[in-house]
PDB file of C-alpha atoms and ligand atoms in Angstrom:
ATOM      1  CA  MET A   1      -7.482  -3.778 -12.255  1.00  0.00           C
ATOM      2  CA  VAL A   2      -8.843  -0.546 -10.778  1.00  0.00           C
ATOM      3  CA  ASN A   3     -12.588  -1.134 -11.037  1.00  0.00           C
ATOM      4  CA  GLN A   4     -12.376  -4.444  -9.173  1.00  0.00           C
ATOM      5  CA  TYR A   5     -12.287  -2.405  -5.964  1.00  0.00           C
ATOM      6  CA  ASP A   6     -15.664  -0.809  -6.715  1.00  0.00           C
ATOM      7  CA  VAL A   7     -17.084  -4.339  -6.516  1.00  0.00           C
ATOM      8  CA  ALA A   8     -14.863  -5.457  -3.625  1.00  0.00           C
ATOM      9  CA  ALA A   9     -15.414  -2.349  -1.477  1.00  0.00           C
ATOM     10  CA  ALA A  10     -18.483  -3.769   0.274  1.00  0.00           C
ATOM     11  CA  ASN A  11     -16.658  -6.731   1.801  1.00  0.00           C
ATOM     12  CA  TYR A  12     -13.053  -5.455   1.773  1.00  0.00           C
ATOM     13  CA  THR A  13     -13.618  -4.053   5.256  1.00  0.00           C
ATOM     14  CA  GLU A  14     -14.668  -7.557   6.422  1.00  0.00           C
ATOM     15  CA  ALA A  15     -11.330  -9.105   5.464  1.00  0.00           C
ATOM     16  CA  ASP A  16      -9.664 -10.325   8.632  1.00  0.00           C
ATOM     17  CA  MET A  17      -6.010  -9.580   8.269  1.00  0.00           C
ATOM     18  CA  THR A  18      -5.886  -7.747  11.604  1.00  0.00           C
ATOM     19  CA  ALA A  19      -2.986  -9.675  13.128  1.00  0.00           C
ATOM     20  CA  PHE A  20      -0.703  -9.249  10.128  1.00  0.00           C
ATOM     21  CA  ARG A  21      -1.791  -5.695   9.366  1.00  0.00           C
ATOM     22  CA  THR A  22      -1.312  -4.509  12.939  1.00  0.00           C
ATOM     23  CA  CYS A  23       1.765  -6.368  14.104  1.00  0.00           C
ATOM     24  CA  VAL A  24       3.771  -6.476  10.888  1.00  0.00           C
ATOM     25  CA  GLU A  25       2.442  -4.215   8.132  1.00  0.00           C
ATOM     26  CA  SER A  26       1.380  -1.036   9.968  1.00  0.00           C
ATOM     27  CA  TYR A  27       4.201  -1.393  12.466  1.00  0.00           C
ATOM     28  CA  SER A  28       6.800  -1.516   9.670  1.00  0.00           C
ATOM     29  CA  PHE A  29       5.134   1.023   7.403  1.00  0.00           C
ATOM     30  CA  LEU A  30       4.721   3.685  10.092  1.00  0.00           C
ATOM     31  CA  ARG A  31       8.304   3.180  11.292  1.00  0.00           C
ATOM     32  CA  ASN A  32       9.574   3.713   7.744  1.00  0.00           C
ATOM     33  CA  LEU A  33       7.350   6.724   7.178  1.00  0.00           C
ATOM     34  CA  GLY A  34       8.673   8.396  10.336  1.00  0.00           C
ATOM     35  CA  SER A  35       6.730  10.798  12.520  1.00  0.00           C
ATOM     36  CA  VAL A  36       3.642  12.255  10.869  1.00  0.00           C
ATOM     37  CA  ALA A  37       2.892  14.631  13.744  1.00  0.00           C
ATOM     38  CA  GLY A  38       2.449  18.168  12.420  1.00  0.00           C
ATOM     39  CA  ARG A  39       3.145  17.038   8.828  1.00  0.00           C
ATOM     40  CA  SER A  40       1.013  17.058   5.717  1.00  0.00           C
ATOM     41  CA  VAL A  41       0.403  13.573   4.323  1.00  0.00           C
ATOM     42  CA  LEU A  42      -1.035  12.477   0.981  1.00  0.00           C
ATOM     43  CA  ASP A  43      -2.364   8.885   1.113  1.00  0.00           C
ATOM     44  CA  VAL A  44      -2.555   7.569  -2.456  1.00  0.00           C
ATOM     45  CA  ALA A  45      -4.625   4.392  -3.072  1.00  0.00           C
ATOM     46  CA  CYS A  46      -6.124   5.110   0.333  1.00  0.00           C
ATOM     47  CA  GLY A  47      -8.876   2.490  -0.049  1.00  0.00           C
ATOM     48  CA  GLU A  48     -11.407   3.042   2.711  1.00  0.00           C
ATOM     49  CA  GLY A  49      -8.885   5.064   4.693  1.00  0.00           C
ATOM     50  CA  PHE A  50      -7.183   2.438   6.869  1.00  0.00           C
ATOM     51  CA  TYR A  51      -3.912   4.411   6.900  1.00  0.00           C
ATOM     52  CA  SER A  52      -5.437   7.867   6.346  1.00  0.00           C
ATOM     53  CA  ARG A  53      -7.205   7.560   9.716  1.00  0.00           C
ATOM     54  CA  GLN A  54      -4.012   6.387  11.412  1.00  0.00           C
ATOM     55  CA  PHE A  55      -2.109   9.415  10.045  1.00  0.00           C
ATOM     56  CA  ALA A  56      -4.797  11.779  11.359  1.00  0.00           C
ATOM     57  CA  GLU A  57      -4.903  10.018  14.737  1.00  0.00           C
ATOM     58  CA  LEU A  58      -1.100  10.262  14.949  1.00  0.00           C
ATOM     59  CA  GLY A  59      -1.361  14.042  14.693  1.00  0.00           C
ATOM     60  CA  ALA A  60      -0.793  14.819  11.002  1.00  0.00           C
ATOM     61  CA  ALA A  61      -1.564  18.487  10.289  1.00  0.00           C
ATOM     62  CA  ARG A  62      -3.319  17.657   7.003  1.00  0.00           C
ATOM     63  CA  VAL A  63      -4.374  14.313   5.522  1.00  0.00           C
ATOM     64  CA  VAL A  64      -5.549  14.104   1.920  1.00  0.00           C
ATOM     65  CA  ALA A  65      -6.637  10.679   0.687  1.00  0.00           C
ATOM     66  CA  VAL A  66      -6.956   9.666  -2.977  1.00  0.00           C
ATOM     67  CA  ASP A  67      -8.254   6.471  -4.568  1.00  0.00           C
ATOM     68  CA  ALA A  68      -9.394   5.483  -8.050  1.00  0.00           C
ATOM     69  CA  SER A  69     -12.386   3.586  -6.666  1.00  0.00           C
ATOM     70  CA  ALA A  70     -15.389   5.800  -5.929  1.00  0.00           C
ATOM     71  CA  GLU A  71     -16.818   3.004  -3.770  1.00  0.00           C
ATOM     72  CA  MET A  72     -13.719   2.721  -1.577  1.00  0.00           C
ATOM     73  CA  VAL A  73     -13.732   6.516  -1.180  1.00  0.00           C
ATOM     74  CA  ARG A  74     -17.439   6.414  -0.298  1.00  0.00           C
ATOM     75  CA  HIS A  75     -16.592   4.060   2.591  1.00  0.00           C
ATOM     76  CA  GLY A  76     -13.798   6.417   3.679  1.00  0.00           C
ATOM     77  CA  ARG A  77     -16.129   9.417   3.597  1.00  0.00           C
ATOM     78  CA  GLU A  78     -18.732   7.497   5.608  1.00  0.00           C
ATOM     79  CA  ALA A  79     -16.139   6.746   8.287  1.00  0.00           C
ATOM     80  CA  GLU A  80     -15.127  10.416   8.246  1.00  0.00           C
ATOM     81  CA  GLN A  81     -18.755  11.483   8.721  1.00  0.00           C
ATOM     82  CA  ALA A  82     -19.246   9.011  11.565  1.00  0.00           C
ATOM     83  CA  ALA A  83     -16.040  10.062  13.365  1.00  0.00           C
ATOM     84  CA  PRO A  84     -14.579  13.235  11.847  1.00  0.00           C
ATOM     85  CA  LEU A  85     -10.787  13.447  11.726  1.00  0.00           C
ATOM     86  CA  GLY A  86     -10.537  16.180   9.085  1.00  0.00           C
ATOM     87  CA  ILE A  87      -9.509  13.828   6.255  1.00  0.00           C
ATOM     88  CA  GLU A  88     -10.191  15.113   2.729  1.00  0.00           C
ATOM     89  CA  TYR A  89     -11.066  12.350   0.214  1.00  0.00           C
ATOM     90  CA  HIS A  90     -10.765  12.558  -3.595  1.00  0.00           C
ATOM     91  CA  VAL A  91     -11.417  10.107  -6.428  1.00  0.00           C
ATOM     92  CA  HIS A  92      -8.534  10.057  -8.934  1.00  0.00           C
ATOM     93  CA  ASP A  93      -6.412   7.530 -10.742  1.00  0.00           C
ATOM     94  CA  ALA A  94      -2.958   8.083  -9.220  1.00  0.00           C
ATOM     95  CA  ALA A  95      -1.538   8.462 -12.725  1.00  0.00           C
ATOM     96  CA  GLU A  96      -3.806  11.451 -13.416  1.00  0.00           C
ATOM     97  CA  MET A  97      -3.907  12.997  -9.965  1.00  0.00           C
ATOM     98  CA  PRO A  98      -3.695  16.812  -9.951  1.00  0.00           C
ATOM     99  CA  VAL A  99      -1.442  18.705  -7.553  1.00  0.00           C
ATOM    100  CA  LEU A 100      -3.426  18.706  -4.320  1.00  0.00           C
ATOM    101  CA  GLY A 101      -0.705  20.316  -2.216  1.00  0.00           C
ATOM    102  CA  GLU A 102       3.011  20.349  -1.452  1.00  0.00           C
ATOM    103  CA  PHE A 103       3.062  17.429   0.971  1.00  0.00           C
ATOM    104  CA  ASP A 104       5.797  16.497   3.443  1.00  0.00           C
ATOM    105  CA  LEU A 105       5.002  12.814   2.979  1.00  0.00           C
ATOM    106  CA  VAL A 106       3.307  10.703   0.328  1.00  0.00           C
ATOM    107  CA  ALA A 107       2.174   7.228   1.401  1.00  0.00           C
ATOM    108  CA  ALA A 108       0.969   4.580  -1.043  1.00  0.00           C
ATOM    109  CA  THR A 109       0.273   1.164   0.420  1.00  0.00           C
ATOM    110  CA  TYR A 110      -0.420  -1.398  -2.313  1.00  0.00           C
ATOM    111  CA  LEU A 111      -0.664   0.837  -5.372  1.00  0.00           C
ATOM    112  CA  LEU A 112       2.111   0.349  -7.920  1.00  0.00           C
ATOM    113  CA  HIS A 113       1.299  -3.303  -8.722  1.00  0.00           C
ATOM    114  CA  TYR A 114      -2.109  -2.216 -10.071  1.00  0.00           C
ATOM    115  CA  ALA A 115      -0.390  -0.335 -12.893  1.00  0.00           C
ATOM    116  CA  ALA A 116      -1.392  -1.696 -16.292  1.00  0.00           C
ATOM    117  CA  ASP A 117       2.186  -1.309 -17.565  1.00  0.00           C
ATOM    118  CA  THR A 118       5.405   0.495 -16.692  1.00  0.00           C
ATOM    119  CA  ASP A 119       4.309   3.752 -18.386  1.00  0.00           C
ATOM    120  CA  HIS A 120       1.212   3.812 -16.175  1.00  0.00           C
ATOM    121  CA  MET A 121       3.373   3.140 -13.101  1.00  0.00           C
ATOM    122  CA  ARG A 122       5.807   5.900 -14.139  1.00  0.00           C
ATOM    123  CA  SER A 123       2.917   8.374 -14.479  1.00  0.00           C
ATOM    124  CA  MET A 124       1.761   7.424 -10.957  1.00  0.00           C
ATOM    125  CA  CYS A 125       5.291   8.126  -9.672  1.00  0.00           C
ATOM    126  CA  ALA A 126       5.501  11.452 -11.539  1.00  0.00           C
ATOM    127  CA  ARG A 127       2.148  12.616 -10.085  1.00  0.00           C
ATOM    128  CA  MET A 128       3.264  11.623  -6.586  1.00  0.00           C
ATOM    129  CA  VAL A 129       6.588  13.464  -7.011  1.00  0.00           C
ATOM    130  CA  ALA A 130       4.605  16.539  -8.177  1.00  0.00           C
ATOM    131  CA  ASN A 131       2.647  16.441  -4.895  1.00  0.00           C
ATOM    132  CA  LEU A 132       5.748  16.239  -2.655  1.00  0.00           C
ATOM    133  CA  ARG A 133       7.750  19.180  -1.390  1.00  0.00           C
ATOM    134  CA  PRO A 134      11.412  19.106  -2.488  1.00  0.00           C
ATOM    135  CA  GLY A 135      13.142  16.734  -0.051  1.00  0.00           C
ATOM    136  CA  GLY A 136       9.790  15.187   0.930  1.00  0.00           C
ATOM    137  CA  ARG A 137       9.562  11.416   1.462  1.00  0.00           C
ATOM    138  CA  PHE A 138       7.566   8.757  -0.376  1.00  0.00           C
ATOM    139  CA  VAL A 139       6.934   5.382   1.254  1.00  0.00           C
ATOM    140  CA  THR A 140       5.133   2.533  -0.463  1.00  0.00           C
ATOM    141  CA  LEU A 141       4.338  -1.140   0.072  1.00  0.00           C
ATOM    142  CA  VAL A 142       4.681  -3.423  -2.946  1.00  0.00           C
ATOM    143  CA  PRO A 143       4.436  -7.191  -3.393  1.00  0.00           C
ATOM    144  CA  ASN A 144       7.755  -8.791  -2.501  1.00  0.00           C
ATOM    145  CA  PRO A 145       9.383  -9.462  -5.899  1.00  0.00           C
ATOM    146  CA  GLU A 146      11.436 -12.256  -4.299  1.00  0.00           C
ATOM    147  CA  LEU A 147       8.444 -14.112  -2.786  1.00  0.00           C
ATOM    148  CA  ASP A 148       8.872 -17.889  -3.005  1.00  0.00           C
ATOM    149  CA  PRO A 149       5.608 -19.367  -4.343  1.00  0.00           C
ATOM    150  CA  ALA A 150       6.708 -22.767  -2.968  1.00  0.00           C
ATOM    151  CA  GLY A 151       7.529 -21.278   0.450  1.00  0.00           C
ATOM    152  CA  PRO A 152       5.294 -20.886   3.523  1.00  0.00           C
ATOM    153  CA  GLY A 153       1.801 -19.667   2.569  1.00  0.00           C
ATOM    154  CA  HIS A 154      -0.180 -16.787   4.035  1.00  0.00           C
ATOM    155  CA  LEU A 155      -3.636 -18.221   4.807  1.00  0.00           C
ATOM    156  CA  LYS A 156      -2.941 -18.086   8.540  1.00  0.00           C
ATOM    157  CA  TYR A 157      -2.616 -14.309   8.073  1.00  0.00           C
ATOM    158  CA  GLY A 158      -5.931 -13.912   6.239  1.00  0.00           C
ATOM    159  CA  PHE A 159      -5.098 -14.256   2.532  1.00  0.00           C
ATOM    160  CA  SER A 160      -3.469 -16.466  -0.076  1.00  0.00           C
ATOM    161  CA  LEU A 161      -1.740 -15.745  -3.370  1.00  0.00           C
ATOM    162  CA  ASP A 162      -1.829 -17.420  -6.761  1.00  0.00           C
ATOM    163  CA  TRP A 163       1.731 -16.495  -7.751  1.00  0.00           C
ATOM    164  CA  PRO A 164       3.291 -17.906 -10.929  1.00  0.00           C
ATOM    165  CA  SER A 165       6.497 -19.865 -10.485  1.00  0.00           C
ATOM    166  CA  ALA A 166       9.319 -17.954 -12.185  1.00  0.00           C
ATOM    167  CA  ALA A 167       7.128 -14.821 -12.378  1.00  0.00           C
ATOM    168  CA  ALA A 168       8.104 -12.259 -15.023  1.00  0.00           C
ATOM    169  CA  ASP A 169       7.245  -8.557 -15.355  1.00  0.00           C
ATOM    170  CA  GLY A 170       3.554  -7.988 -16.037  1.00  0.00           C
ATOM    171  CA  ASP A 171       2.440 -11.521 -15.021  1.00  0.00           C
ATOM    172  CA  GLU A 172      -0.898 -11.693 -13.249  1.00  0.00           C
ATOM    173  CA  VAL A 173      -0.944 -12.527  -9.533  1.00  0.00           C
ATOM    174  CA  VAL A 174      -4.222 -13.168  -7.690  1.00  0.00           C
ATOM    175  CA  LEU A 175      -4.739 -12.164  -4.070  1.00  0.00           C
ATOM    176  CA  ASN A 176      -7.467 -14.350  -2.532  1.00  0.00           C
ATOM    177  CA  ILE A 177      -9.232 -13.135   0.587  1.00  0.00           C
ATOM    178  CA  PRO A 178     -11.628 -15.609   2.227  1.00  0.00           C
ATOM    179  CA  THR A 179     -14.539 -13.236   2.889  1.00  0.00           C
ATOM    180  CA  ASP A 180     -18.167 -14.208   2.140  1.00  0.00           C
ATOM    181  CA  PRO A 181     -18.299 -14.157  -0.880  1.00  0.00           C
ATOM    182  CA  PRO A 182     -14.536 -14.674  -1.398  1.00  0.00           C
ATOM    183  CA  MET A 183     -12.531 -11.900  -3.040  1.00  0.00           C
ATOM    184  CA  ALA A 184     -10.006 -12.593  -5.807  1.00  0.00           C
ATOM    185  CA  LEU A 185      -8.119  -9.401  -6.604  1.00  0.00           C
ATOM    186  CA  LYS A 186      -5.850  -9.262  -9.631  1.00  0.00           C
ATOM    187  CA  LEU A 187      -2.522  -7.499  -9.576  1.00  0.00           C
ATOM    188  CA  ARG A 188       0.714  -7.658 -11.538  1.00  0.00           C
ATOM    189  CA  TYR A 189       4.160  -8.955 -10.741  1.00  0.00           C
ATOM    190  CA  TRP A 190       7.041  -6.529 -11.246  1.00  0.00           C
ATOM    191  CA  SER A 191      10.680  -7.225 -10.429  1.00  0.00           C
ATOM    192  CA  ARG A 192      12.713  -5.175  -7.982  1.00  0.00           C
ATOM    193  CA  ARG A 193      14.761  -3.885 -10.889  1.00  0.00           C
ATOM    194  CA  THR A 194      11.640  -2.678 -12.734  1.00  0.00           C
ATOM    195  CA  TYR A 195      10.151  -0.934  -9.683  1.00  0.00           C
ATOM    196  CA  THR A 196      13.495   0.733  -8.974  1.00  0.00           C
ATOM    197  CA  GLU A 197      13.957   1.858 -12.581  1.00  0.00           C
ATOM    198  CA  VAL A 198      10.384   3.197 -12.859  1.00  0.00           C
ATOM    199  CA  LEU A 199      10.623   5.062  -9.540  1.00  0.00           C
ATOM    200  CA  ALA A 200      13.894   6.660 -10.694  1.00  0.00           C
ATOM    201  CA  THR A 201      12.623   7.654 -14.140  1.00  0.00           C
ATOM    202  CA  GLY A 202       9.381   8.857 -12.521  1.00  0.00           C
ATOM    203  CA  GLY A 203      11.417  11.425 -10.579  1.00  0.00           C
ATOM    204  CA  PHE A 204      12.353   9.822  -7.242  1.00  0.00           C
ATOM    205  CA  SER A 205      15.856   9.540  -5.805  1.00  0.00           C
ATOM    206  CA  GLU A 206      17.433   7.725  -2.821  1.00  0.00           C
ATOM    207  CA  ILE A 207      15.359   4.597  -3.505  1.00  0.00           C
ATOM    208  CA  GLU A 208      15.721   2.050  -0.713  1.00  0.00           C
ATOM    209  CA  TRP A 209      14.117  -1.374  -0.219  1.00  0.00           C
ATOM    210  CA  CYS A 210      13.284  -2.279   3.378  1.00  0.00           C
ATOM    211  CA  PRO A 211      11.953  -5.556   4.804  1.00  0.00           C
ATOM    212  CA  LEU A 212       8.837  -5.810   6.966  1.00  0.00           C
ATOM    213  CA  GLU A 213       9.472  -6.411  10.651  1.00  0.00           C
ATOM    214  CA  CYS A 214       7.426  -7.701  13.555  1.00  0.00           C
ATOM    215  CA  ALA A 215       6.276  -5.449  16.397  1.00  0.00           C
ATOM    216  CA  PRO A 216       7.903  -6.242  19.742  1.00  0.00           C
ATOM    217  CA  ASP A 217       4.512  -6.970  21.378  1.00  0.00           C
ATOM    218  CA  ALA A 218       3.418  -9.410  18.619  1.00  0.00           C
ATOM    219  CA  GLU A 219       4.355 -12.447  20.705  1.00  0.00           C
ATOM    220  CA  ASP A 220       2.287 -11.262  23.685  1.00  0.00           C
ATOM    221  CA  LEU A 221      -0.703 -10.707  21.426  1.00  0.00           C
ATOM    222  CA  TYR A 222      -0.570 -13.744  19.122  1.00  0.00           C
ATOM    223  CA  GLY A 223       1.795 -16.227  20.809  1.00  0.00           C
ATOM    224  CA  PRO A 224       5.420 -17.192  20.157  1.00  0.00           C
ATOM    225  CA  GLY A 225       6.374 -17.781  16.547  1.00  0.00           C
ATOM    226  CA  PHE A 226       2.973 -16.760  15.094  1.00  0.00           C
ATOM    227  CA  PHE A 227       4.609 -14.569  12.442  1.00  0.00           C
ATOM    228  CA  ASP A 228       7.609 -16.832  11.716  1.00  0.00           C
ATOM    229  CA  ASP A 229       6.090 -18.237   8.508  1.00  0.00           C
ATOM    230  CA  TYR A 230       5.225 -14.741   7.313  1.00  0.00           C
ATOM    231  CA  LEU A 231       8.703 -13.397   8.008  1.00  0.00           C
ATOM    232  CA  ALA A 232      10.247 -16.436   6.257  1.00  0.00           C
ATOM    233  CA  ASN A 233       8.278 -15.616   3.084  1.00  0.00           C
ATOM    234  CA  PRO A 234       6.940 -12.045   3.301  1.00  0.00           C
ATOM    235  CA  HIS A 235       4.426 -11.128   0.614  1.00  0.00           C
ATOM    236  CA  ALA A 236       5.279  -7.401   0.702  1.00  0.00           C
ATOM    237  CA  MET A 237       8.236  -5.061   0.976  1.00  0.00           C
ATOM    238  CA  ILE A 238       8.568  -1.382   1.755  1.00  0.00           C
ATOM    239  CA  VAL A 239      10.204   1.000  -0.698  1.00  0.00           C
ATOM    240  CA  ARG A 240      11.301   4.464   0.424  1.00  0.00           C
ATOM    241  CA  ALA A 241      12.321   7.302  -1.857  1.00  0.00           C
ATOM    242  CA  VAL A 242      12.535  11.102  -1.849  1.00  0.00           C
ATOM    243  CA  ARG A 243      11.768  13.981  -4.164  1.00  0.00           C
ATOM    244  CA  PRO A 244      15.191  15.460  -4.917  1.00  0.00           C
ATOM    245  CA  ALA A 245      15.700  18.711  -3.013  1.00  0.00           C
ATOM    246  CA  GLY A 246      17.272  20.724  -5.835  1.00  0.00           C
TER     247      GLY A 246
HETATM  248  C1  SAM B 301      -5.309  -3.322  -1.431  1.00  0.00           C
HETATM  249  S1  SAM B 301      -6.178  -1.787  -1.521  1.00  0.00           S
HETATM  250  C2  SAM B 301      -5.202  -0.876  -0.350  1.00  0.00           C
HETATM  251  C3  SAM B 301      -5.944   0.227   0.312  1.00  0.00           C
HETATM  252  C4  SAM B 301      -5.150   0.980   1.385  1.00  0.00           C
HETATM  253  N1  SAM B 301      -3.951   1.598   0.835  1.00  0.00           N
HETATM  254  C5  SAM B 301      -4.794   0.062   2.516  1.00  0.00           C
HETATM  255  O1  SAM B 301      -3.609  -0.250   2.683  1.00  0.00           O
HETATM  256  O2  SAM B 301      -5.708  -0.346   3.246  1.00  0.00           O
HETATM  257  C6  SAM B 301      -5.624  -1.102  -3.060  1.00  0.00           C
HETATM  258  C7  SAM B 301      -6.293   0.190  -3.438  1.00  0.00           C
HETATM  259  O3  SAM B 301      -5.629   0.716  -4.584  1.00  0.00           O
HETATM  260  C8  SAM B 301      -6.595   1.410  -5.346  1.00  0.00           C
HETATM  261  N2  SAM B 301      -6.064   1.606  -6.703  1.00  0.00           N
HETATM  262  C9  SAM B 301      -5.776   0.670  -7.626  1.00  0.00           C
HETATM  263  N3  SAM B 301      -5.299   1.250  -8.745  1.00  0.00           N
HETATM  264  C10 SAM B 301      -5.285   2.588  -8.512  1.00  0.00           C
HETATM  265  C11 SAM B 301      -4.902   3.717  -9.290  1.00  0.00           C
HETATM  266  N4  SAM B 301      -4.461   3.576 -10.539  1.00  0.00           N
HETATM  267  N5  SAM B 301      -5.019   4.948  -8.742  1.00  0.00           N
HETATM  268  C12 SAM B 301      -5.481   5.099  -7.470  1.00  0.00           C
HETATM  269  N6  SAM B 301      -5.874   4.066  -6.693  1.00  0.00           N
HETATM  270  C13 SAM B 301      -5.774   2.823  -7.203  1.00  0.00           C
HETATM  271  C14 SAM B 301      -7.799   0.494  -5.282  1.00  0.00           C
HETATM  272  O4  SAM B 301      -8.998   1.150  -5.660  1.00  0.00           O
HETATM  273  C15 SAM B 301      -7.765   0.056  -3.821  1.00  0.00           C
HETATM  274  O5  SAM B 301      -8.550   0.883  -3.000  1.00  0.00           O
END
């Protein structure tokens, strides 16, 4: 499930999910992360640096970006060369990531569902805890475990999902992105209970699930009700947690 991004990297940047990513995803994720100004941020599963660049532009003191795909990181480094923001990129599987610093914040958008099993996911959590300062915050985006596969679809927002009805832990889900050629990225379903248990046994505390919200200017940009279907059946949720202070 990791290497698929080495193949997808070339056209991942062409995926047009701008409306959803800007007005719902980034808006909600950045609000939950809190101010990054003056803080050190580790972006795990950074891809080609979509969020890493936003953290740097928002005034983060240090941004370190890690991804298992050398190709995704190559795209990130190219963007950094073209418009330097001081972002440091590394290739690592999150589950084997060394300590790269004592970060104030660890961000991981769309990572945990690529874990092969719960032990792999727990190792990812443990490595992220090891990179956080005591009391530091972790914010992640995961597929919404309560998504209704018979509910409103997501094609209008730039993607669709092959989601099993009555999904169980470890079941395969396919994220289809209509680029040319189309991308079909495989991930795994995990329940809210499993994510919460793995985060806790991986070393996090104060685990909170938060829904995605719509930016107040979304209606001006995309028209009234454009995101109603998404908000009625969101494909992702935010999970916040902290490294215990003691
Ligand atoms: C959907 S992309 C998200 C990229 C970025 N976080 C964003 O929101 O634009 C998922 C990323 O997770 C990375 N990934 C998957 N499994 C990983 C692992 N075990 N360790 C680190 N990165 C991983 C993939 O290589 C890919 O770049």
